[in-house]
Short mmCIF file of C-alpha atoms and ligand atoms in Angstrom, two decimals:
data_model
loop_
_atom_site.label_atom_id
_atom_site.label_comp_id
_atom_site.label_asym_id
_atom_site.label_seq_id
_atom_site.Cartn_x
_atom_site.Cartn_y
_atom_site.Cartn_z
CA MET Z 1 32.25 -88.21 113.27
CA LYS Z 2 33.25 -84.82 112.03
CA SER Z 3 31.09 -82.01 110.79
CA ALA Z 4 31.40 -80.92 107.19
CA ILE Z 5 33.67 -77.98 106.54
CA PRO Z 6 32.98 -76.57 103.11
CA LEU Z 7 36.15 -75.98 101.16
CA VAL Z 8 34.40 -73.96 98.50
CA THR Z 9 31.97 -71.14 98.87
CA LEU Z 10 30.02 -70.66 95.72
CA ALA Z 11 27.28 -68.55 97.19
CA ALA Z 12 29.17 -65.33 96.52
CA ILE Z 13 30.02 -66.39 92.99
CA ALA Z 14 26.46 -67.53 92.37
CA ALA Z 15 25.17 -64.13 93.47
CA ALA Z 16 27.68 -62.09 91.49
CA SER Z 17 28.31 -63.97 88.28
CA PRO Z 18 26.07 -63.90 85.23
CA VAL Z 19 27.55 -67.18 83.96
CA ILE Z 20 25.61 -69.26 86.47
CA LYS Z 21 22.35 -68.66 84.62
CA ARG Z 22 21.14 -71.71 82.77
CA GLN Z 23 22.31 -71.40 79.20
CA PRO Z 24 21.59 -73.74 76.32
CA GLY Z 25 24.60 -76.00 76.17
CA GLY Z 26 26.22 -74.04 78.97
CA VAL Z 27 28.43 -75.98 81.37
CA THR Z 28 29.39 -73.94 84.42
CA ASP Z 29 31.06 -74.96 87.66
CA VAL Z 30 27.87 -74.15 89.58
CA GLY Z 31 25.93 -76.34 87.17
CA ILE Z 32 28.44 -79.14 87.64
CA LEU Z 33 28.21 -78.87 91.42
CA ASN Z 34 24.42 -79.08 91.21
CA TYR Z 35 24.83 -82.11 88.97
CA ALA Z 36 27.06 -83.67 91.65
CA LEU Z 37 24.54 -82.70 94.32
CA THR Z 38 21.72 -84.32 92.32
CA PHE Z 39 23.61 -87.61 92.40
CA GLU Z 40 24.66 -87.24 96.05
CA HIS Z 41 21.02 -86.60 97.06
CA LEU Z 42 20.07 -89.84 95.33
CA GLU Z 43 22.83 -91.86 97.04
CA ASP Z 44 22.14 -90.24 100.40
CA LYS Z 45 18.44 -91.09 100.27
CA PHE Z 46 19.19 -94.59 99.01
CA TYR Z 47 21.43 -95.40 101.99
CA ARG Z 48 19.15 -93.76 104.56
CA GLU Z 49 16.18 -95.68 103.19
CA GLY Z 50 18.14 -98.95 103.14
CA LEU Z 51 19.32 -98.52 106.73
CA ALA Z 52 15.74 -97.75 107.77
CA ASN Z 53 14.40 -100.76 105.85
CA TYR Z 54 16.83 -103.49 106.89
CA THR Z 55 18.39 -104.29 110.27
CA GLN Z 56 21.88 -105.44 111.10
CA ALA Z 57 20.44 -108.94 111.63
CA ASP Z 58 18.84 -108.83 108.16
CA PHE Z 59 22.23 -108.15 106.56
CA VAL Z 60 23.97 -110.86 108.60
CA GLN Z 61 21.24 -113.32 107.64
CA ALA Z 62 21.69 -112.40 103.98
CA GLY Z 63 25.40 -113.26 104.25
CA PHE Z 64 26.87 -109.80 104.91
CA ALA Z 65 28.67 -110.44 108.19
CA ASP Z 66 29.65 -107.77 110.72
CA PRO Z 67 31.07 -105.16 110.49
CA PHE Z 68 29.19 -104.79 107.18
CA TYR Z 69 26.24 -102.96 108.72
CA ASP Z 70 28.49 -100.53 110.59
CA ASN Z 71 30.35 -99.82 107.36
CA LEU Z 72 27.05 -99.18 105.57
CA LYS Z 73 26.27 -96.61 108.26
CA GLU Z 74 29.65 -95.00 107.60
CA ILE Z 75 28.95 -94.89 103.85
CA SER Z 76 25.55 -93.36 104.58
CA TYR Z 77 27.22 -90.76 106.79
CA ASP Z 78 29.71 -89.96 104.01
CA GLU Z 79 26.89 -89.44 101.49
CA THR Z 80 24.96 -87.22 103.87
CA THR Z 81 28.15 -85.23 104.43
CA HIS Z 82 28.74 -84.89 100.68
CA VAL Z 83 25.22 -83.49 100.38
CA SER Z 84 25.67 -80.96 103.16
CA PHE Z 85 29.08 -79.98 101.80
CA LEU Z 86 27.71 -79.28 98.31
CA ARG Z 87 24.58 -77.58 99.68
CA THR Z 88 26.68 -75.27 101.81
CA ALA Z 89 28.95 -74.49 98.87
CA LEU Z 90 26.03 -73.76 96.54
CA SER Z 91 23.93 -71.98 99.17
CA SER Z 92 20.68 -70.68 97.64
CA ALA Z 93 21.68 -72.10 94.24
CA ALA Z 94 21.54 -75.71 95.55
CA VAL Z 95 18.98 -78.13 94.12
CA ALA Z 96 16.76 -79.95 96.63
CA GLU Z 97 16.27 -83.68 97.14
CA CYS Z 98 13.82 -85.36 94.77
CA THR Z 99 11.46 -88.31 95.30
CA TYR Z 100 12.99 -91.62 94.29
CA SER Z 101 11.89 -95.15 93.59
CA PHE Z 102 14.52 -97.84 94.10
CA PRO Z 103 13.95 -101.38 92.83
CA SER Z 104 15.60 -102.97 95.89
CA THR Z 105 13.33 -104.90 98.25
CA ASP Z 106 15.70 -106.91 100.46
CA PRO Z 107 19.30 -106.71 101.76
CA ALA Z 108 20.74 -108.62 98.77
CA SER Z 109 19.09 -106.45 96.11
CA PHE Z 110 19.94 -103.36 98.17
CA VAL Z 111 23.67 -104.24 98.21
CA ALA Z 112 23.57 -105.08 94.49
CA LEU Z 113 22.08 -101.68 93.72
CA ALA Z 114 24.55 -100.00 96.11
CA SER Z 115 27.33 -101.50 94.03
CA VAL Z 116 25.83 -100.19 90.78
CA LEU Z 117 25.26 -96.69 92.19
CA GLY Z 118 28.76 -96.57 93.68
CA GLY Z 119 30.31 -97.40 90.33
CA VAL Z 120 28.17 -94.82 88.53
CA GLY Z 121 29.20 -92.21 91.12
CA VAL Z 122 32.88 -92.83 90.43
CA SER Z 123 32.31 -92.63 86.67
CA ALA Z 124 30.23 -89.46 87.10
CA TYR Z 125 32.92 -87.55 89.01
CA LEU Z 126 35.60 -88.86 86.67
CA GLY Z 127 33.68 -87.79 83.57
CA ALA Z 128 32.91 -84.34 85.02
CA ALA Z 129 36.51 -83.60 86.02
CA ALA Z 130 37.64 -82.26 82.66
CA SER Z 131 34.76 -79.74 82.55
CA ILE Z 132 35.50 -78.13 85.92
CA ALA Z 133 37.07 -74.71 85.32
CA ASN Z 134 38.19 -73.85 88.85
CA LYS Z 135 41.11 -76.00 90.04
CA GLY Z 136 40.02 -75.66 93.66
CA TYR Z 137 36.67 -77.28 92.90
CA LEU Z 138 38.56 -80.00 91.03
CA THR Z 139 40.38 -80.91 94.24
CA ASP Z 140 37.09 -80.89 96.17
CA ALA Z 141 35.44 -83.14 93.58
CA GLY Z 142 38.53 -85.38 93.57
CA SER Z 143 38.36 -85.78 97.33
CA ILE Z 144 34.77 -87.02 96.98
CA LEU Z 145 35.66 -89.24 94.01
CA THR Z 146 38.37 -91.14 95.91
CA VAL Z 147 35.97 -91.87 98.77
CA GLU Z 148 33.24 -93.00 96.34
CA ALA Z 149 35.83 -95.34 94.79
CA ARG Z 150 36.59 -96.83 98.22
CA HIS Z 151 32.88 -97.37 98.89
CA SER Z 152 32.56 -99.04 95.50
CA SER Z 153 35.50 -101.39 96.13
CA TYR Z 154 34.19 -102.38 99.55
CA ILE Z 155 30.68 -103.11 98.29
CA ARG Z 156 32.03 -105.02 95.28
CA ALA Z 157 34.23 -107.16 97.54
CA SER Z 158 31.24 -107.90 99.77
CA LEU Z 159 29.50 -109.29 96.65
CA ASP Z 160 32.56 -111.44 95.81
CA GLU Z 161 33.24 -109.21 92.81
CA SER Z 162 36.74 -107.95 92.12
CA PRO Z 163 37.22 -104.74 94.16
CA PHE Z 164 39.45 -103.27 91.42
CA PRO Z 165 38.59 -105.08 88.20
CA GLN Z 166 40.66 -102.98 85.80
CA PRO Z 167 43.53 -100.46 85.73
CA PHE Z 168 41.30 -97.54 84.63
CA ASP Z 169 37.79 -96.46 85.57
CA ASP Z 170 35.32 -95.46 82.85
CA PRO Z 171 34.36 -91.77 82.58
CA LEU Z 172 30.67 -91.09 81.87
CA THR Z 173 29.27 -87.89 80.36
CA PHE Z 174 26.70 -85.75 82.16
CA ASP Z 175 23.87 -87.08 80.01
CA GLU Z 176 24.96 -90.71 80.38
CA VAL Z 177 24.91 -90.39 84.17
CA TYR Z 178 21.63 -88.53 84.08
CA THR Z 179 20.12 -91.31 81.95
CA LEU Z 180 21.10 -93.87 84.60
CA ALA Z 181 19.98 -91.72 87.54
CA ALA Z 182 16.71 -90.65 85.91
CA SER Z 183 15.33 -94.19 86.13
CA PHE Z 184 15.26 -93.81 89.95
CA ILE Z 185 13.88 -90.26 90.08
CA VAL Z 186 10.10 -90.05 90.40
CA SER Z 187 9.75 -86.26 90.67
CA CYS Z 188 11.68 -83.22 91.84
CA PRO Z 189 10.51 -80.04 93.58
CA SER Z 190 9.53 -77.40 91.02
CA SER Z 191 11.88 -74.97 92.81
CA ASN Z 192 14.75 -76.97 91.29
CA ASN Z 193 13.79 -75.53 87.90
CA ASP Z 194 14.94 -72.10 89.08
CA LYS Z 195 18.42 -73.30 90.05
CA PRO Z 196 21.44 -73.14 87.76
CA GLN Z 197 21.70 -76.63 86.31
CA LEU Z 198 23.40 -78.29 83.40
CA PRO Z 199 21.15 -78.77 80.37
CA LEU Z 200 20.78 -82.51 81.03
CA LYS Z 201 18.87 -84.94 78.87
CA ALA Z 202 18.13 -88.62 79.36
CA PHE Z 203 18.70 -90.97 76.43
CA PRO Z 204 16.21 -93.76 75.78
CA PHE Z 205 16.50 -96.51 78.41
CA LEU Z 206 18.61 -99.50 77.51
CA ALA Z 207 18.41 -102.64 79.66
CA LEU Z 208 20.63 -105.68 79.90
CA GLY Z 209 18.51 -108.74 79.07
CA THR Z 210 21.15 -111.36 79.88
CA LYS Z 211 21.24 -112.89 83.36
CA GLY Z 212 24.19 -114.49 85.15
CA SER Z 213 27.94 -114.07 84.89
CA ILE Z 214 29.25 -112.33 81.74
CA LYS Z 215 32.71 -112.54 80.16
CA SER Z 216 34.40 -111.10 77.07
CA GLY Z 217 33.34 -113.15 74.05
CA ASP Z 218 29.87 -113.85 75.45
CA THR Z 219 26.82 -112.86 73.45
CA ILE Z 220 24.47 -110.64 75.44
CA THR Z 221 21.11 -109.02 74.76
CA LEU Z 222 20.38 -105.30 75.11
CA LEU Z 223 16.68 -104.51 75.41
CA THR Z 224 14.82 -101.37 74.37
CA PRO Z 225 11.80 -101.82 76.63
CA GLY Z 226 8.62 -100.24 75.29
CA TYR Z 227 10.13 -98.78 72.14
CA ILE Z 228 11.73 -99.86 68.89
CA LEU Z 229 14.95 -98.13 67.97
CA LEU Z 230 14.87 -97.13 64.33
CA PRO Z 231 17.77 -95.34 62.67
CA LYS Z 232 16.88 -91.67 62.17
CA ASP Z 233 17.24 -91.63 58.40
CA GLY Z 234 16.03 -95.18 57.95
CA LYS Z 235 19.41 -96.44 56.88
CA THR Z 236 22.00 -95.34 59.48
CA PRO Z 237 23.51 -98.45 60.96
CA ILE Z 238 23.40 -98.95 64.71
CA TYR Z 239 26.44 -99.97 66.70
CA ALA Z 240 27.13 -100.67 70.32
CA ALA Z 241 29.98 -98.85 72.03
CA PHE Z 242 31.58 -99.79 75.35
CA ILE Z 243 32.85 -96.70 77.11
CA THR Z 244 36.46 -96.71 78.26
CA VAL Z 245 38.91 -93.96 79.22
CA THR Z 246 40.97 -94.63 76.09
CA GLY Z 247 37.90 -94.30 73.86
CA PRO Z 248 34.89 -96.34 72.85
CA ILE Z 249 35.15 -99.99 71.83
CA TYR Z 250 32.62 -100.47 69.02
CA VAL Z 251 30.90 -103.75 68.32
CA ASP Z 252 28.38 -104.72 65.67
CA VAL Z 253 24.81 -105.44 66.69
CA THR Z 254 22.29 -108.00 65.53
CA THR Z 255 18.64 -107.01 65.75
CA VAL Z 256 16.58 -109.44 67.82
CA GLN Z 257 13.08 -109.41 69.29
CA GLY Z 258 12.90 -106.48 71.74
CA GLY Z 259 16.41 -105.21 71.16
CA PHE Z 260 19.87 -106.19 69.99
CA GLU Z 261 22.46 -108.87 70.49
CA ILE Z 262 26.15 -108.03 70.79
CA GLU Z 263 29.36 -109.83 71.62
CA VAL Z 264 31.20 -108.50 74.68
CA PRO Z 265 34.61 -107.32 73.41
CA ALA Z 266 38.01 -107.80 75.06
CA GLY Z 267 39.32 -104.86 77.06
CA VAL Z 268 36.36 -104.29 79.39
CA ASN Z 269 36.01 -105.62 82.91
CA GLY Z 270 34.00 -104.91 86.06
CA GLN Z 271 31.06 -102.50 85.94
CA SER Z 272 30.96 -101.52 82.27
CA TYR Z 273 28.75 -99.21 80.23
CA VAL Z 274 27.47 -99.78 76.73
CA VAL Z 275 25.50 -97.36 74.56
CA LEU Z 276 23.90 -97.80 71.16
CA THR Z 277 25.26 -95.34 68.62
CA THR Z 278 24.41 -94.23 65.12
CA CYS Z 279 28.03 -94.22 63.99
CA LYS Z 280 31.35 -95.89 64.63
CA GLU Z 281 33.44 -92.73 64.80
CA LYS Z 282 32.47 -90.99 68.01
CA VAL Z 283 30.25 -91.25 71.06
CA ASN Z 284 28.58 -87.97 71.98
CA ASP Z 285 25.13 -86.53 72.61
CA GLU Z 286 24.41 -86.52 68.86
CA THR Z 287 25.48 -90.11 68.19
CA VAL Z 288 24.09 -91.91 71.25
CA ALA Z 289 20.77 -93.54 70.39
CA ALA Z 290 20.10 -95.31 73.71
CA GLY Z 291 21.72 -96.19 76.99
CA PRO Z 292 24.01 -96.64 78.71
CA ALA Z 293 23.16 -100.12 79.89
CA ILE Z 294 25.26 -101.43 82.76
CA VAL Z 295 27.03 -104.73 82.19
CA GLU Z 296 29.00 -106.40 84.98
CA ILE Z 297 31.86 -108.29 83.34
CA SER Z 298 34.07 -110.75 85.20
CA ASN Z 299 36.99 -111.89 83.07
C1 LIG W 1 12.60 -99.86 101.33
O1 LIG W 1 11.41 -100.61 101.43
C2 LIG W 1 10.39 -100.24 100.53
C3 LIG W 1 9.17 -101.08 100.85
O2 LIG W 1 9.46 -102.43 100.72
C4 LIG W 1 10.87 -100.45 99.11
O3 LIG W 1 9.88 -100.04 98.20
C5 LIG W 1 12.13 -99.62 98.88
O4 LIG W 1 12.65 -99.88 97.58
C6 LIG W 1 13.19 -100.00 99.91
N1 LIG W 1 14.35 -99.14 99.74
C7 LIG W 1 15.56 -99.60 99.52
C8 LIG W 1 16.63 -98.57 99.33
O5 LIG W 1 15.85 -100.78 99.46
#
């Protein structure tokens, strides 16, 4: 195994440039790298914890035959290396690891969550790409993205899910990713507040209520656990929007006990993301009312 050689050195830039200061609405490359580091910390801890929790024999017994465990160790090594790479690049501007709570309690639920996190990682890097100003950092981020995509395919195949379910991956915005990651973050060191970070916000949590295999045309339930989503002005309609690279696919919602029912549209497959929106014209931080919820679709 190789040691990490940082391709970017942001320390000098962080020290010299006034643009790295946290600004309302400000998206800087240093902020984006800290956003990437926030997600890599989470993945790194998740894999280290999983490898500490469950043995090779546990995975084999749960149906994940060798060399699955060795490959998990390689994925864990990759995530640790991504963390050290970004930390070295950011130097004193780097955010620290937080405390996390993962819902997985056995090898099967661990691999299922690994699959979800891997997919979110791909969508996070993809969604961030267009905001990166420096082309050199874009290549660095791309070289992490392609590896995250390989992890995701491998884990999906191990779950008998299609390793490459559609021709395009779905880009997620900073806030959409943060919403998904925030549900695993218990607390972060207060020193992180002093680091240059994107002005992230988490949308209200949206959960998939439907169990089992889901296909286009199926009716599924989206739950708003612990809150009732009311249109801001009392009359704005609520829609659901599936996020795709070619733009959102809007579907109408029916209000049900605890949430909403929607029909899964055509044109989405694999790990998909659906948000509730207040309009049918665009999906952005102003129009997202809740979510994303993650829906695994196997057409
Ligand atoms: C590791 O085990 C603990 C205790 O059962 C559990 O709370 C935690 O979620 C597990 N971590 C992972 C990543 O599965």
